[in-house]
Short mmCIF file of C-alpha atoms and ligand atoms in Angstrom, two decimals:
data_model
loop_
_atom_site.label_atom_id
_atom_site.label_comp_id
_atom_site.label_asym_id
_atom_site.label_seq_id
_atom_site.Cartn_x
_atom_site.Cartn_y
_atom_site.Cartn_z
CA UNK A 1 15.09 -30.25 27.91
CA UNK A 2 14.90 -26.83 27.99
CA UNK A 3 13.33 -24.70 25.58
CA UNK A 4 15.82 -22.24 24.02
CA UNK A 5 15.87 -18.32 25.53
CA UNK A 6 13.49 -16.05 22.64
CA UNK A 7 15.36 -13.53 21.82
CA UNK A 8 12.86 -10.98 22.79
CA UNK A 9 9.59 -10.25 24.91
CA UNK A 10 6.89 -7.62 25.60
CA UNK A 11 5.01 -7.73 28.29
CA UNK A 12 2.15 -5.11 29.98
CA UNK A 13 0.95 -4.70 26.81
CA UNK A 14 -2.66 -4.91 24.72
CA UNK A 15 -2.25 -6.51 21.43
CA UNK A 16 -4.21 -5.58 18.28
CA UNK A 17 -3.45 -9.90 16.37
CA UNK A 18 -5.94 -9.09 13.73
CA UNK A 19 -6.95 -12.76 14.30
CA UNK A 20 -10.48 -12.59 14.17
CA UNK A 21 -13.24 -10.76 11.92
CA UNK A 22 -12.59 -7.69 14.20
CA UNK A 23 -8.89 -6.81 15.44
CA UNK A 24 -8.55 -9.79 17.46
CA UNK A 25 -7.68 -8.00 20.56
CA UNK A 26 -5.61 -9.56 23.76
CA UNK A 27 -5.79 -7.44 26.58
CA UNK A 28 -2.84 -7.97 29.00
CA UNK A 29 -1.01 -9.88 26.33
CA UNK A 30 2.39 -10.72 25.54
CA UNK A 31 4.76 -11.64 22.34
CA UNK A 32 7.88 -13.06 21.90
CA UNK A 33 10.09 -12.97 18.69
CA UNK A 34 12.95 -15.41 17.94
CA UNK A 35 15.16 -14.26 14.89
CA UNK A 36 12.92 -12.70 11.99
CA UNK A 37 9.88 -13.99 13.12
CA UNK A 38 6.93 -14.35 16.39
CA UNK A 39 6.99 -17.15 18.10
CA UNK A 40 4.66 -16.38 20.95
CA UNK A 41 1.46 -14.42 21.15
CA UNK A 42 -1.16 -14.96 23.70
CA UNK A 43 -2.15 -13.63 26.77
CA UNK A 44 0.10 -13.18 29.46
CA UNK A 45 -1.35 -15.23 32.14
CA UNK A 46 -0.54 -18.25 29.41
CA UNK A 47 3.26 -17.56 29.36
CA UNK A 48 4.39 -20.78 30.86
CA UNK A 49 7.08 -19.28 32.87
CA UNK A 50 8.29 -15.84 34.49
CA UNK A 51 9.56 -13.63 31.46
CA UNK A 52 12.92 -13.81 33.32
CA UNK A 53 13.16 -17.21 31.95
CA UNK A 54 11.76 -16.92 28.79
CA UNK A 55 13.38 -14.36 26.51
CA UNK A 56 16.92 -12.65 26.43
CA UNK A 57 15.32 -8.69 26.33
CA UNK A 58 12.22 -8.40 27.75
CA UNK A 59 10.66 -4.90 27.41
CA UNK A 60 7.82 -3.80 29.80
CA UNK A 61 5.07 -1.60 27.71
CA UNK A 62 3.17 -0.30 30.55
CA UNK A 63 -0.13 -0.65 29.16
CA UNK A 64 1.28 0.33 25.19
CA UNK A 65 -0.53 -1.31 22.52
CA UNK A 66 1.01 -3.29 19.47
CA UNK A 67 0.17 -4.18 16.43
CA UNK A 68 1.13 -5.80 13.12
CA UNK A 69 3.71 -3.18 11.39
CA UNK A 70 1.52 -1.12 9.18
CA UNK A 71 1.40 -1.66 5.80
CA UNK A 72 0.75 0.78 2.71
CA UNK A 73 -0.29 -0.98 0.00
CA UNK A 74 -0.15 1.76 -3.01
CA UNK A 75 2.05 4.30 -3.05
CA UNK A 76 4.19 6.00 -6.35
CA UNK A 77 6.83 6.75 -3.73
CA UNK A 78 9.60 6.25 -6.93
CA UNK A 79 9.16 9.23 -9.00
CA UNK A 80 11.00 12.62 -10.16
CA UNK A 81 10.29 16.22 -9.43
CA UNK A 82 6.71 17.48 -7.92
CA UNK A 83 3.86 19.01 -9.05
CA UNK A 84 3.27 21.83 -7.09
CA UNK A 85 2.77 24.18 -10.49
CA UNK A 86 -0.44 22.22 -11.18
CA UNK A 87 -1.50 22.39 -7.55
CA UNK A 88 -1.48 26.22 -8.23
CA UNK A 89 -3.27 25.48 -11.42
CA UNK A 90 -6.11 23.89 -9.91
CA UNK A 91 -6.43 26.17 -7.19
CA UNK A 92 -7.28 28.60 -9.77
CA UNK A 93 -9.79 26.36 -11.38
CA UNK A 94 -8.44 24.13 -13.67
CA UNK A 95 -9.63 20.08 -13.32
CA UNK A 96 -7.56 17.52 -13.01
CA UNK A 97 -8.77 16.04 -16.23
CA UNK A 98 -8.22 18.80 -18.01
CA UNK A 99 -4.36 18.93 -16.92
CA UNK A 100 -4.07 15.75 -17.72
CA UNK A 101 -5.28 16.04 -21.37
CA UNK A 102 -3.53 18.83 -21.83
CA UNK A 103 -0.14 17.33 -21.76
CA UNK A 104 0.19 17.83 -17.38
CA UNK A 105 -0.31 15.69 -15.52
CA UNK A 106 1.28 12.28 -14.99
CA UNK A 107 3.10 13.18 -18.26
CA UNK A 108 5.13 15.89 -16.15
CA UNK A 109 6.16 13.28 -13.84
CA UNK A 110 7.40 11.32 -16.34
CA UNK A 111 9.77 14.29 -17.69
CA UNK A 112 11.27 14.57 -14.35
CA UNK A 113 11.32 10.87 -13.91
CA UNK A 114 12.85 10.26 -16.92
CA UNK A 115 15.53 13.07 -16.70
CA UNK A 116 16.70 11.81 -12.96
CA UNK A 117 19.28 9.53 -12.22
CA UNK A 118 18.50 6.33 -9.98
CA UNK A 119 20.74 8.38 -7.30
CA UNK A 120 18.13 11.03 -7.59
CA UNK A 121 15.04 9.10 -7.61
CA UNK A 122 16.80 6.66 -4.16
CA UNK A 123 17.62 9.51 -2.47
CA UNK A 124 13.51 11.34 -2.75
CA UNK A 125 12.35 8.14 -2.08
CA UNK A 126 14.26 7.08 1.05
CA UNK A 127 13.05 10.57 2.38
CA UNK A 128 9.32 9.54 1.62
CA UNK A 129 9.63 5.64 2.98
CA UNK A 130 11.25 6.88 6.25
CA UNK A 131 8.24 9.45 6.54
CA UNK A 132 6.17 6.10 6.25
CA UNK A 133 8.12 4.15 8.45
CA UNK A 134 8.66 6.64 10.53
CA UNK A 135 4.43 6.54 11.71
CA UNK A 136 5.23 2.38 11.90
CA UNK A 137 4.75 0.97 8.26
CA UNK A 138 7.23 -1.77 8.10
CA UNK A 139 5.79 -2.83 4.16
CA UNK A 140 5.47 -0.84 1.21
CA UNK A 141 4.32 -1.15 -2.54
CA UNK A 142 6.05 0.77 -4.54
CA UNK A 143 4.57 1.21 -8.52
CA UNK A 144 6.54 2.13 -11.47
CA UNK A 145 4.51 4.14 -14.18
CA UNK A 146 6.20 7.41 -14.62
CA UNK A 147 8.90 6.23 -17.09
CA UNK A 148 6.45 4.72 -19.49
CA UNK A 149 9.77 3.00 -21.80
CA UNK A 150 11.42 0.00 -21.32
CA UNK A 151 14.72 1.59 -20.04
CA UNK A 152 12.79 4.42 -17.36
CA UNK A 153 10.16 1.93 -16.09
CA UNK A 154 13.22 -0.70 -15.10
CA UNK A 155 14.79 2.09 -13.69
CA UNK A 156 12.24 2.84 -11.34
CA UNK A 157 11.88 -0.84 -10.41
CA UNK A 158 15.24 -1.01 -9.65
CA UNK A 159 15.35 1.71 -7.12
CA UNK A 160 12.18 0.83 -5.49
CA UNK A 161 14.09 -2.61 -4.85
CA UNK A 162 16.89 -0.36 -3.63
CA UNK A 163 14.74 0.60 -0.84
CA UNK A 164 15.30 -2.32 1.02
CA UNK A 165 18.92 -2.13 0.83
CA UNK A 166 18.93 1.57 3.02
CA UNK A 167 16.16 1.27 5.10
CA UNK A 168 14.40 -2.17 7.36
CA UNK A 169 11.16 -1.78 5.08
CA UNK A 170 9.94 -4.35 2.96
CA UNK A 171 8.76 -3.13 -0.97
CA UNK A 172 6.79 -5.22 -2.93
CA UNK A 173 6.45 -3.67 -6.35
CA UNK A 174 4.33 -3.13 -9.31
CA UNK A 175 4.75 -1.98 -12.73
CA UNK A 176 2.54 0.40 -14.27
CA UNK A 177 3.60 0.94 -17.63
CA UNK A 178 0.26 1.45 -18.57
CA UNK A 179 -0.27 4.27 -16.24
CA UNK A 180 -0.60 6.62 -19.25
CA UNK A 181 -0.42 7.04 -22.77
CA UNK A 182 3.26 8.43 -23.44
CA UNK A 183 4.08 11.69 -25.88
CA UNK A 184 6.19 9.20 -28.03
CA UNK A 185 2.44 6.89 -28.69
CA UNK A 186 0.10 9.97 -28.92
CA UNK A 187 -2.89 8.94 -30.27
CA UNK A 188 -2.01 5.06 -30.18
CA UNK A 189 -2.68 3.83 -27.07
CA UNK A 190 -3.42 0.46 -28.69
CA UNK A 191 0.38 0.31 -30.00
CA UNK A 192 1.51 1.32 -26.64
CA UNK A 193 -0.24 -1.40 -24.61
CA UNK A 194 1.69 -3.94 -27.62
CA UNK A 195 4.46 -2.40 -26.43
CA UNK A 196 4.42 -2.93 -22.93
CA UNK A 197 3.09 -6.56 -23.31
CA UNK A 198 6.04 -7.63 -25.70
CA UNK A 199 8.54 -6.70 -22.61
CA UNK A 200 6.85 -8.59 -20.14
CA UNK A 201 8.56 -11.69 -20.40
CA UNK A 202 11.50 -10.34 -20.08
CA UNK A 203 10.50 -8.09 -17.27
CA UNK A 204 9.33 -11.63 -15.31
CA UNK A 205 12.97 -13.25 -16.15
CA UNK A 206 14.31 -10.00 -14.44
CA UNK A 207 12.03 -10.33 -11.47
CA UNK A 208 11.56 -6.76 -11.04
CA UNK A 209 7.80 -6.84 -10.54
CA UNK A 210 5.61 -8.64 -7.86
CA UNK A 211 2.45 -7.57 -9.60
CA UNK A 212 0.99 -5.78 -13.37
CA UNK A 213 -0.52 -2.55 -12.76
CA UNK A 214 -2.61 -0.64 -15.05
CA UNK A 215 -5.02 2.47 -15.21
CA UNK A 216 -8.23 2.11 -16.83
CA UNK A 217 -9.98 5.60 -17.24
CA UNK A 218 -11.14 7.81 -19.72
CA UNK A 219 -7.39 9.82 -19.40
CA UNK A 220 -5.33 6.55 -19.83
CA UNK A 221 -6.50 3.03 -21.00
CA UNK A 222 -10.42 1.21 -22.01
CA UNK A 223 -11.08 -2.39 -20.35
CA UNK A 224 -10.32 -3.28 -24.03
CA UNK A 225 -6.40 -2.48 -23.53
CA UNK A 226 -5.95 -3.11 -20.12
CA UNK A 227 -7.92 -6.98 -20.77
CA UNK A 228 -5.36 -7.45 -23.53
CA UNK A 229 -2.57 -6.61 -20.56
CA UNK A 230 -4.23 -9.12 -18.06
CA UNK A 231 -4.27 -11.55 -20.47
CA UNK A 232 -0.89 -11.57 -21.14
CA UNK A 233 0.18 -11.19 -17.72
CA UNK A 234 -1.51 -13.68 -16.51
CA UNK A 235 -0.19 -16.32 -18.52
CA UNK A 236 3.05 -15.45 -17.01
CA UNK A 237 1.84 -15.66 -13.46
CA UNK A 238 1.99 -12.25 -12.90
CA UNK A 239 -0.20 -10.95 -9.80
CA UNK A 240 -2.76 -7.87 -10.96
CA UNK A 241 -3.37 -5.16 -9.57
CA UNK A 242 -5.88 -2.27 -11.17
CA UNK A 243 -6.38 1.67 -10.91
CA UNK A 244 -10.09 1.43 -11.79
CA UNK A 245 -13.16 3.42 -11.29
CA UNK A 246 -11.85 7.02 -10.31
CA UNK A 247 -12.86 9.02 -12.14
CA UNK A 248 -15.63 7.24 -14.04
CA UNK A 249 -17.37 3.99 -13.88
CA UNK A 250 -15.81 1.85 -16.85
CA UNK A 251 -16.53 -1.76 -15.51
CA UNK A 252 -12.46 -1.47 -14.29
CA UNK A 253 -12.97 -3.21 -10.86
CA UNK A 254 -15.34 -5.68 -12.38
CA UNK A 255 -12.95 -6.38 -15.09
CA UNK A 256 -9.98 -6.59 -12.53
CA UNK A 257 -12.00 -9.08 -10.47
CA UNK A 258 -12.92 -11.09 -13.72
CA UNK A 259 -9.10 -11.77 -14.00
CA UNK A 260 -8.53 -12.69 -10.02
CA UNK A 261 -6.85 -9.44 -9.69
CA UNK A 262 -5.69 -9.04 -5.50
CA UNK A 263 -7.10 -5.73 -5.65
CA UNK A 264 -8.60 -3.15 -7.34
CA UNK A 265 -7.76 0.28 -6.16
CA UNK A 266 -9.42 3.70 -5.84
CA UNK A 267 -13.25 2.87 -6.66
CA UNK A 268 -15.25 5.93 -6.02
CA UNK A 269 -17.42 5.28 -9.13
CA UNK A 270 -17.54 1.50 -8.65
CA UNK A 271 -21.38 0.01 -9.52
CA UNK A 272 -22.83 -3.05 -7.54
CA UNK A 273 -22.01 -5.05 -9.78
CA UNK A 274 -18.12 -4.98 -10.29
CA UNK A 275 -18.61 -5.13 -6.55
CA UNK A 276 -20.27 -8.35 -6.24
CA UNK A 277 -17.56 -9.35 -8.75
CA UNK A 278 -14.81 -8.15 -6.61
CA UNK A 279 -16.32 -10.43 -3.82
CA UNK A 280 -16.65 -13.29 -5.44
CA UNK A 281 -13.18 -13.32 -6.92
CA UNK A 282 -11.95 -12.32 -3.52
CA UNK A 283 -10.00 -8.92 -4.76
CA UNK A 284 -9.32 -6.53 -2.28
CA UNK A 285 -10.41 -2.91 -2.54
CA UNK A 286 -7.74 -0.87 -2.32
CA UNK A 287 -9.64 2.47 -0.42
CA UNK A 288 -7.58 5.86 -1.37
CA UNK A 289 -8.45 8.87 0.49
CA UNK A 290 -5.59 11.04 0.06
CA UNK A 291 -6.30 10.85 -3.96
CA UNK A 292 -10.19 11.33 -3.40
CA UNK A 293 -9.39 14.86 -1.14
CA UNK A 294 -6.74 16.15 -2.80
CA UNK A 295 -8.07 16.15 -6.08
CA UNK A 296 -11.70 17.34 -3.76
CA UNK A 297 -13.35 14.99 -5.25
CA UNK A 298 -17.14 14.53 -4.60
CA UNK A 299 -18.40 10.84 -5.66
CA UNK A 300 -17.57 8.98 -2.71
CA UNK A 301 -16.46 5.03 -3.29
CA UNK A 302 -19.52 2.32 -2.25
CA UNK A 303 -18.37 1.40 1.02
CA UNK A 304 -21.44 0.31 2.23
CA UNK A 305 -21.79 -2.13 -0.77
CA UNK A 306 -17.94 -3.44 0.03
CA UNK A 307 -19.22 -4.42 3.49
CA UNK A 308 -22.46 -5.70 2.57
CA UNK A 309 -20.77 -8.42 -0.10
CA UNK A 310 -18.27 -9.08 2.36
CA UNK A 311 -15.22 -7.61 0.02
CA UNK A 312 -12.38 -6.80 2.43
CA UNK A 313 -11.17 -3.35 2.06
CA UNK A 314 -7.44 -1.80 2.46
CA UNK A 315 -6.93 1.72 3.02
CA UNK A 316 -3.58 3.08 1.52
CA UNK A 317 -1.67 6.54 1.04
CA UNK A 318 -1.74 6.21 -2.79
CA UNK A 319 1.78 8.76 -2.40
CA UNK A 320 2.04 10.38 -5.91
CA UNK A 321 2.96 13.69 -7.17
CA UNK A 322 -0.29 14.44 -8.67
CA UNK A 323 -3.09 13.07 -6.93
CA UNK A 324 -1.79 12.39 -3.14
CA UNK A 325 1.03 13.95 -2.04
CA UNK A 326 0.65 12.64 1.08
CA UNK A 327 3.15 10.71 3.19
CA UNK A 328 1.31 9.73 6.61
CA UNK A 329 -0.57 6.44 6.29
CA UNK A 330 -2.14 7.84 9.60
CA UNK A 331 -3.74 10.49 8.09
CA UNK A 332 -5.32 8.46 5.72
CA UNK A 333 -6.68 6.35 8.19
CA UNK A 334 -8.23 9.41 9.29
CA UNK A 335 -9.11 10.30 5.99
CA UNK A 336 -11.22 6.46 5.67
CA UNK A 337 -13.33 7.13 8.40
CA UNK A 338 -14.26 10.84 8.08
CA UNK A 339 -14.62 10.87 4.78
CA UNK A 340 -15.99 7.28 3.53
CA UNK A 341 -17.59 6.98 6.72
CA UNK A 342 -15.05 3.77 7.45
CA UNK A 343 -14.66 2.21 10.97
CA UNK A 344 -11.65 2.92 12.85
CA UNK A 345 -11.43 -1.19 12.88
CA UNK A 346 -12.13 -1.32 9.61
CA UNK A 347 -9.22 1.53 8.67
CA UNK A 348 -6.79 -0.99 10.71
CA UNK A 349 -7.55 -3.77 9.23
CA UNK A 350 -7.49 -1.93 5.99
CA UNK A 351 -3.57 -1.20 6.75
CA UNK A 352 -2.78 -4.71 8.26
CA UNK A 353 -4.44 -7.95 7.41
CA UNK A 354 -6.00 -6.66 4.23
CA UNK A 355 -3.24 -4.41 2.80
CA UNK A 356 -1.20 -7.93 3.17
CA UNK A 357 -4.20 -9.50 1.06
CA UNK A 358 -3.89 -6.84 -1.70
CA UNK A 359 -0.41 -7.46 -1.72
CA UNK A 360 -0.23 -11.07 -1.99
CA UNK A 361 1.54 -11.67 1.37
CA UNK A 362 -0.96 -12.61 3.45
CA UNK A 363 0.94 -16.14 4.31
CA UNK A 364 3.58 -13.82 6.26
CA UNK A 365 2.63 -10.31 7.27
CA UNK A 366 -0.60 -8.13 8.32
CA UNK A 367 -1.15 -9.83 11.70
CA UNK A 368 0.23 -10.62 15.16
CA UNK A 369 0.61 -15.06 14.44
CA UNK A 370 2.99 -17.52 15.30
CA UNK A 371 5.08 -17.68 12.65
CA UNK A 372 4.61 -14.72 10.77
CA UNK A 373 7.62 -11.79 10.49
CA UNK A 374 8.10 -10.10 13.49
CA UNK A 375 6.63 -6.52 12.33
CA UNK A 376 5.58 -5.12 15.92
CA UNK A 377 4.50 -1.16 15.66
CA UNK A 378 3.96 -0.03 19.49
CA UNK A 379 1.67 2.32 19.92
CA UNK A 380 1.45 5.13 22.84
CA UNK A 381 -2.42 5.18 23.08
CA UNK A 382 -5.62 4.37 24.85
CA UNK A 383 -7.20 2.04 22.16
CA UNK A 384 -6.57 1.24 18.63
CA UNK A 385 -9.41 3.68 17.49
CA UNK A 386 -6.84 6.73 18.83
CA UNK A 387 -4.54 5.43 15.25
CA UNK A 388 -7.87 6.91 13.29
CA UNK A 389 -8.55 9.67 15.27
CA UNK A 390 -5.46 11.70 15.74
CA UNK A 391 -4.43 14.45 13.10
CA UNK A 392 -1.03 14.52 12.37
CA UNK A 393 -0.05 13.39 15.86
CA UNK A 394 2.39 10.42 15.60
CA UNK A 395 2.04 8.22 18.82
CA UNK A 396 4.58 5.63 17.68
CA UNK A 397 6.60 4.61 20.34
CA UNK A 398 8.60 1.31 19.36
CA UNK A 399 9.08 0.18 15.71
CA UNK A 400 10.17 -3.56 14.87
CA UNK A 401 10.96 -4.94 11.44
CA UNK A 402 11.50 -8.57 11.02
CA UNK A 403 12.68 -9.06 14.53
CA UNK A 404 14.99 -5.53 14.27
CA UNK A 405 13.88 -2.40 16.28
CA UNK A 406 14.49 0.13 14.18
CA UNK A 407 12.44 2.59 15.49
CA UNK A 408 12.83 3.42 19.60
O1 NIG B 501 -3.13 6.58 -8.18
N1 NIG B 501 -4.87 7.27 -10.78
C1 NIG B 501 -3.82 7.22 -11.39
N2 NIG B 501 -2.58 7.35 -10.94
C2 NIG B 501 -2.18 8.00 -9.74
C3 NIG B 501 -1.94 9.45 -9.92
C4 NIG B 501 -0.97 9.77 -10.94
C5 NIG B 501 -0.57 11.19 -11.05
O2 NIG B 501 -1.42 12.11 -11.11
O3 NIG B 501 0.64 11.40 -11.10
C6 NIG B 501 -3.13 7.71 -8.63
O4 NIG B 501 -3.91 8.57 -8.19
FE1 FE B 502 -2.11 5.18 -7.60
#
C-alpha cells in the first residue's frame, strides 16, 4: 500500500539535527512534517521517492539551512513597567546592589507588576515573545517573581499561559516567588519563604507552574531558605530551577544540583566544585550574557570548567527589566561567544538541545528527530556559525511551529 502524502517537505537544504555531540549536521538534507510533528529527516539522496510523490507542499530552500526552532530558556518576559530610571542611575555610578538594597530594584518591578492588569501585562508581553519569535524561537520560559503574593504571582502565571493562546509559541513556566524579599516581609525573609511554601500545593493543583524558581544571593535568599523551598517542592514533584551564583559564590549551583535541579542559571561566581556537582546530577547551566553585560559585570562564569566536567550548557536572553532588557536570543548568542569565550556550536546547542534539557522537554523539542514537534527555524546563511556572528542582523527566513509556518 501506499504510504500516505506528508503534509510537507524541504528540500536543497543543510540541516543543523543536533543529533550528535556537535550539531549533527546533514548537508543536502531533507525533512518532512506530518501534522504537529517530523516524520522524516535524513539526507536527501535517502528520500525513497521523488518529492513529487512524497509530501503535499514541498518547499525548495536553495541551499537555506534549518534548524530546531530556537528556544529561550529564561526570560521574565511577564512583568510591569521598565526600569529605565535606574539605568540612568547606574550610569551615574550607582551598583546594582546598592539599588537593590535600597528599595529599587526588582522591588520596582513588582510595584508596576502589581498595579497592572493581566490585559496590561498580555499585551507587553506578546510585544516581547513576538520580538523572540520573530529571530525563530518557537519555546519560551516564562518566570513569575515580580508579584511576590499569592494573588500577583498567579496573575503572572496566568498570562504567561496566555501566551500561547495569541501567538504559535510554546511557554513553559516557572514561579519565582522567592525572587526577592517583599516590602510587606522586610526583615523576615525566613517568614516569607513559609509563606510561599504553604501555597505550593495549591499552586501544583492549579498547574500553573512547570518548575520552582528561586534566587539565592546576598540581595534575596541563603541556601538555608531556598533548601527549605526545594525540599518542599520536591516532594510535590515540582521541577527546580535556580538563580545562583551571580553575584557571589554561595554554594547556589551546588545546592541546586544537590536537589536534581534541570538547571542552574547565571553562574559567573560558580567554584569547581558546585560544578562537578552540577555534572554529576546532570543540571544544565543556564549561561546569561545579556544579565552579565548589562549590569558590566566583570567575573566571568567557569566555562572552561562546564566543558571540562562535561555539564551541558544553555545560553538564554534572561529578558527582565532590571538586569537584561534584551529581547534577541541572537544577540546573546553573540554575547556567549565574545564574551565567555563560547563556541558558536556550543551557543546553538545552548539554544536547542540543551535549552530543551533545562526545560525538561528534551523527549519533544531542541532537535531535528523523527518524532519530535515540528519546530523548523530556516535560516538565510552560509553556516550555522553566521547565527553567532551577526549583530543585530536577523537572517530568519522561514519560521515553523508545531507543523504551522508562522513566520514566511
Ligand atoms: O535573572 N537575578 C535575578 N533576577 C533577574 C533580574 C531581576 C531584576 O533585576 O528585575 C535576573 O537577572
Ligand atoms: Fe533571571
Amino acid at each position: 500500500m501506499e504510504q500516505d502524502m506528508w503534509d510537507s517537505l524541504w528540500i536543497n537544504c543543510h540541516l543543523c539535527t543536533l543529533q550528535d555531540d556537535g550539531l549533527g549536521i546533514i548537508k543536502d538534507g531533507a525533512i518532512a512534517c506530518q501534522g504537529e510533528k517530523i516524520i522524516w529527516v535524513g539526507p536527501f539522496s535517502e528520500l525513497k521517492a521523488s518529492p513529487e510523490k512524497l509530501a503535499k507542499e514541498i518547499y525548495d530552500l536553495n541551499g537555506s539551512w534549518i534548524t530546531p526552532g530556537l528556544i529561550d530558556c529564561h526570560t521574565h518576559i511577564v512583568h510591569g513597567g521598565d526600569r529605565i530610571e535606574e539605568f540612568n542611575l547606574r550610569l551615574e555610578g550607582a551598583s546594582y546592589e546598592e539599588i537593590a538594597r535600597a528599595g529599587g530594584g526588582i522591588r520596582s518591578t513588582v510595584k508596576a507588576t502589581r498595579e497592572a492588569s493581566e490585559a496590561e501585562l498580555l499585551a507587553a508581553a506578546l510585544k516581547r515573545a513576538t520580538a523572540l519569535q520573530s529571530e525563530g524561537v518557537t519555546v519560551i520560559e516564562v518566570k513569575s517573581g515580580y508579584g511576590l503574593n499569592w494573588e500577583n504571582e498567579c496573575k503572572q502565571l496566568k498570562v504567561a499561559r496566555e501566551i500561547e493562546n495569541h501567538l504559535p509559541i510554546k511557554v513553559q513556566t516557572s514561579y519565582l516567588a522567592a525572587h526577592t524579599i517583599p516590602e510587606e516581609f522586610h526583615g523576615n525573609g525566613d517568614g516569607y519563604i513559609d509563606s510561599v511554601i504553604e501555597k505550593l500545593s495549591e499552586l501544583k493543583e492549579l498547574g500553573l507552574a512547570d518548575a520552582i524558581d528561586g534566587f539565592c544571593e546576598g540581595i534575596a535568599f541563603n541556601p538555608e531558605q531556598i533548601e527549605k523551598l526545594f525540599k518542599s517542592a520536591q516532594k510535590l514533584g515540582f521541577n527546580l530551577k535556580l538563580h545562583a551564583d551571580q553575584l557571589s559564590d554561595l554554594g547556589g549551583a551546588g545546592l541546586a544540583a544537590r536537589y536534581g535541579a534541570l538547571s542552574a542559571d547565571h553562574l559567573e561566581y560558580s567554584s569547581e566544585q558546585s560544578v562537578k556537582a552540577m555534572a554529576q546530577a546532570g543540571s544544565v547551566a543556564v549561561i546569561l550574557p545579556g544579565a552579565f553585560y548589562f549590569l558590566k559585570e566583570t567575573q566571568v562564569p567557569p566555562i572552561a570548567a562546564f566543558r571540562e566536567h562535561g555539564v551541558p550548557m544553555a545560553v538564554a536572553t534572561d529578558m527582565n527589566p532590571g538586569s537584561s532588557p534584551c529581547c534577541s536570543l541572537l544577540m546573546s548568542m553573540n554575547m556567549a561567544c565574545t564574551l565567555f569565550r563560547m563556541t558558536p556550536t556550543e551557543a546553538l546547542r545552548g539554544v536547542t538541545l540543551n535549552a530543551a534539557k533545562a526545560l525538561g522537554i528534551s523527549d519533544t523539542h531542541g532537535s531535528l528527530e523523527v518524532g519530535k514537534s515540528a519546530d523548523l527555524a530556516i535560516w538565510d546563511i552560509s553556516s550555522p556559525a553566521a547565527l553567532s556572528y551577526y549583530i543585530g542582523y536577523n537572517p530568519l527566513q522561514q519560521l515553523v511551529q508545531a507543523g504551522k509556518t508562522i513566520v514566511q
